Amino acid sequence: MALFKKDPLQIIVFQSYGTASHLYVRGRALEDESIDLEGKHPIKLLINAYKRFETDEIRHATLLLKLPNGKIFETITDDEGYFLLDEKVEGLDALANEEGWLSFEVAYKDFTNQRIIQLENRFPGEMLIPSLSKGPAAKTVSFGVASDIDDTILHTGLVSTLKWRVIYNTFLKRASKRSPLEGAAEFYHLLHRGKTGKEANPIFYVSHSPWNMYRYLEFFLKRNDFPKGPILLRDFGNFLNRKKNKEKPQKQHEILNILKTYPELKLILIGDSGEHDADIYLEIAEVHPDRILAIYLRSVKHKKKMLRVKSLYKNYKTTPVLLVDSSKQAMEHARENGFISETLS
């Protein structure tokens, strides 16, 4: 009966990052709940929010990843439908475009169940390989950017009373109506193009949000013309238990892993003064003083939090740190320090 008809299958491939010899791909196999990112009615928005967190994952499914040269790899989804393909493969940079993006396809293998599979079982994915070798066919990379999302480029309201604005923005506001902070997209494009205006500096978007928010955040970044870059989130279980978890925050692990993956890459760190970015970035800069070019922290409308951040950096002089009220202030500093050109080319 149509009443009991199962939803079609899909694979969400997260944009990831790797090297010329390291294939690293993450994603999730799910039933397609037909989430409408443009839905306008409040009830529809609540339903969409519910669908993002109440997922029907495809457990223990064998997936195939096919590279442009025809080489195929297998991976298996876990109990929550997530998969990770972590392989040593030589010559991956030769398959990437001039911006460093390697395109591939992921598919279900031998899925004999009577289920409809979206996109004819050919799900596109991309992995970023920054051209640190400065090869003749690739654009130059001078540095990378690791940026927070919430209240750094996207109005969220994390410092609002009882987090009511976070709840409203997340569950009752569609992605197309979420507001980027003024000038943020232009600033990130300038950083991506670098001092010469012709570079391909990688942008890594690192957030405390769970992977359930991936499609929502990806849509927001595309809609508002931010440079394409890996979106690095965390498991929903870790998101719920973040106050109980005494380990380093996932955001900190991700940035440290970027530094480890690319030993020659220096980073600019961008965040806000509302939550824990100031603490995380300071700790990273103290451990890697020669790898962090600058720290930009957006000011928030919370006097106590701002006083804490200013006190935290009061005696810190190693890396340039700027508390900014606008993207324009950050642009001026970046231009004075030779990170960006005068205008977008």
mmCIF file of C-alpha atoms in Angstrom:
data_model
loop_
_atom_site.group_PDB
_atom_site.id
_atom_site.type_symbol
_atom_site.label_atom_id
_atom_site.label_comp_id
_atom_site.label_asym_id
_atom_site.label_seq_id
_atom_site.Cartn_x
_atom_site.Cartn_y
_atom_site.Cartn_z
ATOM 1 C CA MET A 1 0.000 0.000 0.000
ATOM 2 C CA ALA A 2 1.131 3.573 -0.706
ATOM 3 C CA LEU A 3 0.611 4.368 2.989
ATOM 4 C CA PHE A 4 3.574 2.139 3.880
ATOM 5 C CA LYS A 5 5.748 3.077 0.909
ATOM 6 C CA LYS A 6 9.348 3.620 2.000
ATOM 7 C CA ASP A 7 11.269 6.781 1.201
ATOM 8 C CA PRO A 8 13.901 6.689 -1.561
ATOM 9 C CA LEU A 9 17.545 6.199 -0.604
ATOM 10 C CA GLN A 10 20.205 8.872 -0.841
ATOM 11 C CA ILE A 11 23.845 9.418 0.069
ATOM 12 C CA ILE A 12 24.992 12.760 1.467
ATOM 13 C CA VAL A 13 28.707 13.193 0.748
ATOM 14 C CA PHE A 14 30.345 15.783 2.982
ATOM 15 C CA GLN A 15 32.914 18.048 1.348
ATOM 16 C CA SER A 16 36.217 16.928 2.842
ATOM 17 C CA TYR A 17 39.936 17.590 2.522
ATOM 18 C CA GLY A 18 42.952 15.395 1.819
ATOM 19 C CA THR A 19 46.317 15.364 0.070
ATOM 20 C CA ALA A 20 47.869 14.164 -3.161
ATOM 21 C CA SER A 21 48.338 10.750 -1.533
ATOM 22 C CA HIS A 22 45.539 10.635 1.039
ATOM 23 C CA LEU A 23 41.897 10.038 0.090
ATOM 24 C CA TYR A 24 39.680 11.056 3.002
ATOM 25 C CA VAL A 25 35.906 11.093 2.458
ATOM 26 C CA ARG A 26 33.022 11.250 4.918
ATOM 27 C CA GLY A 27 29.286 11.130 4.421
ATOM 28 C CA ARG A 28 26.032 9.461 5.400
ATOM 29 C CA ALA A 29 23.551 7.056 3.817
ATOM 30 C CA LEU A 30 19.947 8.007 4.606
ATOM 31 C CA GLU A 31 16.399 7.740 3.447
ATOM 32 C CA ASP A 32 15.412 10.879 1.558
ATOM 33 C CA GLU A 33 12.945 12.716 3.794
ATOM 34 C CA SER A 34 12.333 15.393 1.132
ATOM 35 C CA ILE A 35 13.432 18.269 3.332
ATOM 36 C CA ASP A 36 12.387 21.536 1.699
ATOM 37 C CA LEU A 37 15.061 24.137 2.484
ATOM 38 C CA GLU A 38 12.833 26.815 0.926
ATOM 39 C CA GLY A 39 9.726 25.914 2.960
ATOM 40 C CA LYS A 40 8.012 29.031 4.348
ATOM 41 C CA HIS A 41 5.134 27.988 6.611
ATOM 42 C CA PRO A 42 6.065 27.717 10.342
ATOM 43 C CA ILE A 43 4.594 24.203 10.575
ATOM 44 C CA LYS A 44 6.593 23.156 7.516
ATOM 45 C CA LEU A 45 9.747 24.623 9.042
ATOM 46 C CA LEU A 46 9.195 22.659 12.257
ATOM 47 C CA ILE A 47 8.633 19.476 10.264
ATOM 48 C CA ASN A 48 11.844 20.084 8.319
ATOM 49 C CA ALA A 49 13.777 20.672 11.566
ATOM 50 C CA TYR A 50 12.348 17.440 12.980
ATOM 51 C CA LYS A 51 13.374 15.536 9.839
ATOM 52 C CA ARG A 52 16.945 16.839 10.102
ATOM 53 C CA PHE A 53 17.366 15.273 13.535
ATOM 54 C CA GLU A 54 15.028 12.264 13.288
ATOM 55 C CA THR A 55 16.857 10.541 10.437
ATOM 56 C CA ASP A 56 16.302 7.090 8.951
ATOM 57 C CA GLU A 57 19.863 5.986 8.382
ATOM 58 C CA ILE A 58 20.954 3.045 6.195
ATOM 59 C CA ARG A 59 23.063 0.867 8.475
ATOM 60 C CA HIS A 60 25.879 -1.470 7.404
ATOM 61 C CA ALA A 61 25.434 -0.752 3.699
ATOM 62 C CA THR A 62 28.364 -1.307 1.356
ATOM 63 C CA LEU A 63 29.145 1.774 -0.713
ATOM 64 C CA LEU A 64 31.420 2.245 -3.708
ATOM 65 C CA LEU A 65 33.503 5.345 -4.399
ATOM 66 C CA LYS A 66 34.663 5.854 -7.989
ATOM 67 C CA LEU A 67 37.463 8.254 -8.908
ATOM 68 C CA PRO A 68 37.682 10.028 -12.288
ATOM 69 C CA ASN A 69 40.383 7.557 -13.398
ATOM 70 C CA GLY A 70 38.004 4.624 -12.844
ATOM 71 C CA LYS A 71 39.584 3.363 -9.620
ATOM 72 C CA ILE A 72 36.978 2.068 -7.141
ATOM 73 C CA PHE A 73 37.041 1.794 -3.331
ATOM 74 C CA GLU A 74 34.612 0.157 -0.893
ATOM 75 C CA THR A 75 33.413 1.339 2.488
ATOM 76 C CA ILE A 76 30.631 0.303 4.889
ATOM 77 C CA THR A 77 28.253 2.542 6.827
ATOM 78 C CA ASP A 78 28.111 2.295 10.616
ATOM 79 C CA ASP A 79 25.127 1.993 12.989
ATOM 80 C CA GLU A 80 24.124 5.612 12.268
ATOM 81 C CA GLY A 81 24.604 5.434 8.510
ATOM 82 C CA TYR A 82 27.900 7.340 8.518
ATOM 83 C CA PHE A 83 30.830 6.216 6.407
ATOM 84 C CA LEU A 84 34.512 7.094 6.326
ATOM 85 C CA LEU A 85 36.882 6.211 3.515
ATOM 86 C CA ASP A 86 40.489 6.725 4.590
ATOM 87 C CA GLU A 87 42.958 5.410 2.005
ATOM 88 C CA LYS A 88 46.524 6.012 0.856
ATOM 89 C CA VAL A 89 46.338 6.688 -2.891
ATOM 90 C CA GLU A 90 49.078 8.264 -4.999
ATOM 91 C CA GLY A 91 48.516 10.870 -7.698
ATOM 92 C CA LEU A 92 45.219 12.318 -6.488
ATOM 93 C CA ASP A 93 46.358 15.872 -7.229
ATOM 94 C CA ALA A 94 46.575 15.013 -10.933
ATOM 95 C CA LEU A 95 42.805 14.348 -10.851
ATOM 96 C CA ALA A 96 41.906 17.675 -9.210
ATOM 97 C CA ASN A 97 40.992 20.953 -10.929
ATOM 98 C CA GLU A 98 43.060 24.146 -10.680
ATOM 99 C CA GLU A 99 41.261 25.109 -7.449
ATOM 100 C CA GLY A 100 42.303 21.781 -5.914
ATOM 101 C CA TRP A 101 38.900 20.049 -5.946
ATOM 102 C CA LEU A 102 38.823 16.322 -6.701
ATOM 103 C CA SER A 103 35.400 15.150 -7.935
ATOM 104 C CA PHE A 104 34.130 11.571 -7.562
ATOM 105 C CA GLU A 105 30.930 9.538 -7.244
ATOM 106 C CA VAL A 106 29.554 7.374 -4.435
ATOM 107 C CA ALA A 107 26.965 4.623 -4.954
ATOM 108 C CA TYR A 108 25.227 1.754 -3.162
ATOM 109 C CA LYS A 109 26.740 -1.627 -4.060
ATOM 110 C CA ASP A 110 24.482 -4.595 -4.931
ATOM 111 C CA PHE A 111 21.442 -3.069 -3.272
ATOM 112 C CA THR A 112 18.938 -5.833 -3.985
ATOM 113 C CA ASN A 113 16.168 -4.400 -1.833
ATOM 114 C CA GLN A 114 13.168 -3.105 -3.768
ATOM 115 C CA ARG A 115 13.950 0.529 -3.038
ATOM 116 C CA ILE A 116 14.159 3.601 -5.210
ATOM 117 C CA ILE A 117 17.616 5.180 -5.164
ATOM 118 C CA GLN A 118 17.900 8.874 -5.945
ATOM 119 C CA LEU A 119 20.128 10.291 -8.731
ATOM 120 C CA GLU A 120 20.253 6.889 -10.438
ATOM 121 C CA ASN A 121 22.579 5.771 -7.636
ATOM 122 C CA ARG A 122 25.320 8.233 -8.622
ATOM 123 C CA PHE A 123 25.947 10.697 -5.777
ATOM 124 C CA PRO A 124 28.572 13.395 -6.416
ATOM 125 C CA GLY A 125 31.266 14.265 -3.911
ATOM 126 C CA GLU A 126 34.324 16.499 -3.697
ATOM 127 C CA MET A 127 37.568 16.516 -1.722
ATOM 128 C CA LEU A 128 39.873 19.522 -1.494
ATOM 129 C CA ILE A 129 43.601 19.098 -2.135
ATOM 130 C CA PRO A 130 45.305 22.469 -1.556
ATOM 131 C CA SER A 131 48.130 22.935 -4.052
ATOM 132 C CA LEU A 132 50.969 23.430 -1.590
ATOM 133 C CA SER A 133 53.483 22.091 -4.117
ATOM 134 C CA LYS A 134 52.789 25.097 -6.356
ATOM 135 C CA GLY A 135 52.639 22.955 -9.479
ATOM 136 C CA PRO A 136 52.364 24.637 -12.907
ATOM 137 C CA ALA A 137 48.710 23.683 -13.466
ATOM 138 C CA ALA A 138 47.397 24.696 -10.041
ATOM 139 C CA LYS A 139 46.806 28.046 -8.401
ATOM 140 C CA THR A 140 49.145 29.176 -5.645
ATOM 141 C CA VAL A 141 48.279 28.678 -1.971
ATOM 142 C CA SER A 142 49.774 31.171 0.505
ATOM 143 C CA PHE A 143 47.750 30.280 3.609
ATOM 144 C CA GLY A 144 44.486 28.716 4.751
ATOM 145 C CA VAL A 145 41.511 30.020 6.729
ATOM 146 C CA ALA A 146 39.720 28.126 9.490
ATOM 147 C CA SER A 147 36.445 29.870 10.244
ATOM 148 C CA ASP A 148 33.628 29.361 12.673
ATOM 149 C CA ILE A 149 30.081 29.694 11.281
ATOM 150 C CA ASP A 150 27.671 30.638 14.086
ATOM 151 C CA ASP A 151 27.777 34.377 14.830
ATOM 152 C CA THR A 152 30.960 34.628 12.753
ATOM 153 C CA ILE A 153 29.418 34.596 9.288
ATOM 154 C CA LEU A 154 25.834 33.631 10.181
ATOM 155 C CA HIS A 155 23.558 35.508 12.591
ATOM 156 C CA THR A 156 22.658 32.872 15.199
ATOM 157 C CA GLY A 157 22.129 34.479 18.597
ATOM 158 C CA LEU A 158 24.290 32.230 20.747
ATOM 159 C CA VAL A 159 24.653 34.953 23.378
ATOM 160 C CA SER A 160 20.917 35.669 23.573
ATOM 161 C CA THR A 161 19.030 35.072 26.810
ATOM 162 C CA LEU A 162 18.237 31.377 27.309
ATOM 163 C CA LYS A 163 19.391 30.802 23.694
ATOM 164 C CA TRP A 164 15.847 31.613 22.484
ATOM 165 C CA ARG A 165 17.172 33.268 19.318
ATOM 166 C CA VAL A 166 19.244 30.175 18.468
ATOM 167 C CA ILE A 167 16.103 28.052 18.730
ATOM 168 C CA TYR A 168 14.091 30.468 16.603
ATOM 169 C CA ASN A 169 16.768 30.802 13.913
ATOM 170 C CA THR A 170 17.438 27.061 13.718
ATOM 171 C CA PHE A 171 13.891 25.740 13.769
ATOM 172 C CA LEU A 172 11.659 28.572 12.565
ATOM 173 C CA LYS A 173 13.776 30.299 9.920
ATOM 174 C CA ARG A 174 14.528 28.811 6.522
ATOM 175 C CA ALA A 175 18.101 28.805 5.260
ATOM 176 C CA SER A 176 17.317 31.233 2.435
ATOM 177 C CA LYS A 177 16.213 33.856 4.988
ATOM 178 C CA ARG A 178 19.194 33.521 7.321
ATOM 179 C CA SER A 179 21.368 36.640 7.235
ATOM 180 C CA PRO A 180 25.121 36.547 6.728
ATOM 181 C CA LEU A 181 27.085 39.140 8.648
ATOM 182 C CA GLU A 182 27.648 42.205 6.467
ATOM 183 C CA GLY A 183 30.704 41.985 4.239
ATOM 184 C CA ALA A 184 31.640 38.469 5.368
ATOM 185 C CA ALA A 185 31.321 36.803 1.949
ATOM 186 C CA GLU A 186 33.413 39.513 0.269
ATOM 187 C CA PHE A 187 36.098 39.234 2.958
ATOM 188 C CA TYR A 188 36.296 35.453 2.554
ATOM 189 C CA HIS A 189 36.601 35.749 -1.222
ATOM 190 C CA LEU A 190 39.441 38.233 -0.750
ATOM 191 C CA LEU A 191 41.170 35.808 1.613
ATOM 192 C CA HIS A 192 40.586 32.946 -0.825
ATOM 193 C CA ARG A 193 42.190 34.935 -3.673
ATOM 194 C CA GLY A 194 45.034 36.228 -1.486
ATOM 195 C CA LYS A 195 47.441 39.105 -2.058
ATOM 196 C CA THR A 196 47.777 38.552 -5.800
ATOM 197 C CA GLY A 197 44.050 38.110 -6.352
ATOM 198 C CA LYS A 198 44.753 34.860 -8.222
ATOM 199 C CA GLU A 199 45.420 32.381 -5.423
ATOM 200 C CA ALA A 200 43.327 29.451 -4.215
ATOM 201 C CA ASN A 201 43.749 29.665 -0.453
ATOM 202 C CA PRO A 202 41.572 26.975 1.198
ATOM 203 C CA ILE A 203 38.673 27.976 3.437
ATOM 204 C CA PHE A 204 37.677 25.464 6.128
ATOM 205 C CA TYR A 205 34.298 26.034 7.810
ATOM 206 C CA VAL A 206 34.506 24.519 11.299
ATOM 207 C CA SER A 207 31.427 24.517 13.551
ATOM 208 C CA HIS A 208 30.097 22.975 16.765
ATOM 209 C CA SER A 209 26.861 22.162 14.906
ATOM 210 C CA PRO A 210 26.011 18.467 14.382
ATOM 211 C CA TRP A 211 26.279 16.758 10.975
ATOM 212 C CA ASN A 212 22.463 16.841 10.809
ATOM 213 C CA MET A 213 22.830 20.532 9.915
ATOM 214 C CA TYR A 214 25.209 19.902 6.991
ATOM 215 C CA ARG A 215 22.741 20.369 4.109
ATOM 216 C CA TYR A 216 21.254 23.453 5.795
ATOM 217 C CA LEU A 217 24.657 25.114 6.247
ATOM 218 C CA GLU A 218 25.847 24.079 2.785
ATOM 219 C CA PHE A 219 22.726 25.711 1.293
ATOM 220 C CA PHE A 220 23.310 28.889 3.317
ATOM 221 C CA LEU A 221 26.949 29.203 2.178
ATOM 222 C CA LYS A 222 26.049 28.686 -1.490
ATOM 223 C CA ARG A 223 23.034 30.976 -1.315
ATOM 224 C CA ASN A 224 25.117 33.811 0.103
ATOM 225 C CA ASP A 225 28.083 33.325 -2.246
ATOM 226 C CA PHE A 226 30.747 32.245 0.239
ATOM 227 C CA PRO A 227 33.828 30.510 -1.215
ATOM 228 C CA LYS A 228 33.440 26.748 -1.424
ATOM 229 C CA GLY A 229 35.251 24.864 1.313
ATOM 230 C CA PRO A 230 35.026 21.757 3.514
ATOM 231 C CA ILE A 231 32.280 22.025 6.148
ATOM 232 C CA LEU A 232 33.476 20.280 9.313
ATOM 233 C CA LEU A 233 30.837 19.483 11.924
ATOM 234 C CA ARG A 234 30.470 16.823 14.644
ATOM 235 C CA ASP A 235 28.401 13.816 15.647
ATOM 236 C CA PHE A 236 25.033 14.581 17.210
ATOM 237 C CA GLY A 237 25.892 12.447 20.270
ATOM 238 C CA ASN A 238 28.953 14.593 20.991
ATOM 239 C CA PHE A 239 26.835 17.703 20.414
ATOM 240 C CA LEU A 240 24.370 16.636 23.151
ATOM 241 C CA ASN A 241 27.107 15.642 25.612
ATOM 242 C CA ARG A 242 29.483 18.534 24.994
ATOM 243 C CA LYS A 243 29.366 19.788 28.607
ATOM 244 C CA LYS A 244 29.993 16.311 30.001
ATOM 245 C CA ASN A 245 32.805 15.588 27.545
ATOM 246 C CA LYS A 246 36.121 16.664 29.067
ATOM 247 C CA GLU A 247 38.076 16.113 25.861
ATOM 248 C CA LYS A 248 39.176 18.972 23.639
ATOM 249 C CA PRO A 249 36.302 20.467 21.601
ATOM 250 C CA GLN A 250 35.767 18.898 18.176
ATOM 251 C CA LYS A 251 36.472 22.256 16.530
ATOM 252 C CA GLN A 252 39.902 22.289 18.140
ATOM 253 C CA HIS A 253 40.610 18.715 16.973
ATOM 254 C CA GLU A 254 39.627 19.645 13.418
ATOM 255 C CA ILE A 255 41.904 22.691 13.243
ATOM 256 C CA LEU A 256 44.811 20.765 14.732
ATOM 257 C CA ASN A 257 44.196 18.015 12.185
ATOM 258 C CA ILE A 258 44.325 20.577 9.353
ATOM 259 C CA LEU A 259 47.699 21.772 10.663
ATOM 260 C CA LYS A 260 48.900 18.160 10.898
ATOM 261 C CA THR A 261 47.615 17.263 7.416
ATOM 262 C CA TYR A 262 49.350 20.250 5.812
ATOM 263 C CA PRO A 263 52.632 20.855 7.716
ATOM 264 C CA GLU A 264 53.587 23.740 5.411
ATOM 265 C CA LEU A 265 50.233 25.535 5.605
ATOM 266 C CA LYS A 266 49.786 28.573 7.835
ATOM 267 C CA LEU A 267 46.294 29.528 9.013
ATOM 268 C CA ILE A 268 44.206 32.581 9.753
ATOM 269 C CA LEU A 269 41.622 31.787 12.452
ATOM 270 C CA ILE A 270 38.256 33.557 12.408
ATOM 271 C CA GLY A 271 35.583 33.256 15.088
ATOM 272 C CA ASP A 272 33.503 35.259 17.542
ATOM 273 C CA SER A 273 33.799 36.390 21.135
ATOM 274 C CA GLY A 274 30.556 34.817 22.288
ATOM 275 C CA GLU A 275 31.420 31.209 23.086
ATOM 276 C CA HIS A 276 34.739 29.312 23.119
ATOM 277 C CA ASP A 277 36.535 30.396 19.943
ATOM 278 C CA ALA A 278 38.810 32.789 21.843
ATOM 279 C CA ASP A 279 40.016 30.026 24.186
ATOM 280 C CA ILE A 280 40.409 27.419 21.430
ATOM 281 C CA TYR A 281 42.284 29.752 19.100
ATOM 282 C CA LEU A 282 44.608 31.008 21.832
ATOM 283 C CA GLU A 283 45.557 27.460 22.814
ATOM 284 C CA ILE A 284 46.224 26.517 19.182
ATOM 285 C CA ALA A 285 48.322 29.654 18.612
ATOM 286 C CA GLU A 286 50.382 28.985 21.726
ATOM 287 C CA VAL A 287 51.162 25.436 20.580
ATOM 288 C CA HIS A 288 51.803 26.502 16.956
ATOM 289 C CA PRO A 289 53.059 30.122 17.177
ATOM 290 C CA ASP A 290 54.763 29.923 13.770
ATOM 291 C CA ARG A 291 51.670 28.535 11.990
ATOM 292 C CA ILE A 292 48.967 31.069 12.919
ATOM 293 C CA LEU A 293 49.165 34.322 10.931
ATOM 294 C CA ALA A 294 46.294 36.148 12.647
ATOM 295 C CA ILE A 295 43.197 35.696 14.787
ATOM 296 C CA TYR A 296 40.024 37.661 14.018
ATOM 297 C CA LEU A 297 37.254 37.581 16.635
ATOM 298 C CA ARG A 298 33.920 39.262 15.982
ATOM 299 C CA SER A 299 32.647 41.278 18.907
ATOM 300 C CA VAL A 300 29.299 40.299 20.427
ATOM 301 C CA LYS A 301 26.740 42.399 22.268
ATOM 302 C CA HIS A 302 27.520 40.934 25.671
ATOM 303 C CA LYS A 303 29.629 43.082 27.992
ATOM 304 C CA LYS A 304 30.729 40.273 30.330
ATOM 305 C CA LYS A 305 31.875 38.013 27.482
ATOM 306 C CA MET A 306 33.771 40.834 25.793
ATOM 307 C CA LEU A 307 35.577 41.729 29.005
ATOM 308 C CA ARG A 308 36.570 38.080 29.446
ATOM 309 C CA VAL A 309 38.003 37.827 25.920
ATOM 310 C CA LYS A 310 39.927 41.099 26.254
ATOM 311 C CA SER A 311 41.396 39.881 29.533
ATOM 312 C CA LEU A 312 42.298 36.537 27.949
ATOM 313 C CA TYR A 313 44.426 38.207 25.268
ATOM 314 C CA LYS A 314 45.698 41.119 27.359
ATOM 315 C CA ASN A 315 49.279 39.877 27.648
ATOM 316 C CA TYR A 316 49.377 37.821 24.454
ATOM 317 C CA LYS A 317 51.680 39.341 21.821
ATOM 318 C CA THR A 318 52.885 36.444 19.638
ATOM 319 C CA THR A 319 50.137 36.366 16.990
ATOM 320 C CA PRO A 320 48.158 39.428 15.815
ATOM 321 C CA VAL A 321 44.690 39.320 17.413
ATOM 322 C CA LEU A 322 41.927 41.666 16.356
ATOM 323 C CA LEU A 323 38.515 42.096 17.978
ATOM 324 C CA VAL A 324 36.335 43.456 15.195
ATOM 325 C CA ASP A 325 32.869 44.967 14.975
ATOM 326 C CA SER A 326 32.689 44.593 11.201
ATOM 327 C CA SER A 327 34.199 42.756 8.239
ATOM 328 C CA LYS A 328 35.599 46.098 7.046
ATOM 329 C CA GLN A 329 37.903 46.293 10.083
ATOM 330 C CA ALA A 330 39.188 42.779 9.443
ATOM 331 C CA MET A 331 39.712 43.590 5.734
ATOM 332 C CA GLU A 332 41.784 46.656 6.596
ATOM 333 C CA HIS A 333 44.020 44.637 8.912
ATOM 334 C CA ALA A 334 44.347 41.793 6.373
ATOM 335 C CA ARG A 335 45.260 44.270 3.619
ATOM 336 C CA GLU A 336 47.860 46.035 5.817
ATOM 337 C CA ASN A 337 49.449 42.656 6.598
ATOM 338 C CA GLY A 338 49.583 41.539 2.971
ATOM 339 C CA PHE A 339 46.977 38.788 3.189
ATOM 340 C CA ILE A 340 44.572 40.207 0.589
ATOM 341 C CA SER A 341 44.516 42.451 -2.465
ATOM 342 C CA GLU A 342 42.757 45.795 -2.749
ATOM 343 C CA THR A 343 39.677 44.419 -4.537
ATOM 344 C CA LEU A 344 38.232 41.183 -5.845
ATOM 345 C CA SER A 345 39.619 40.371 -9.263
#
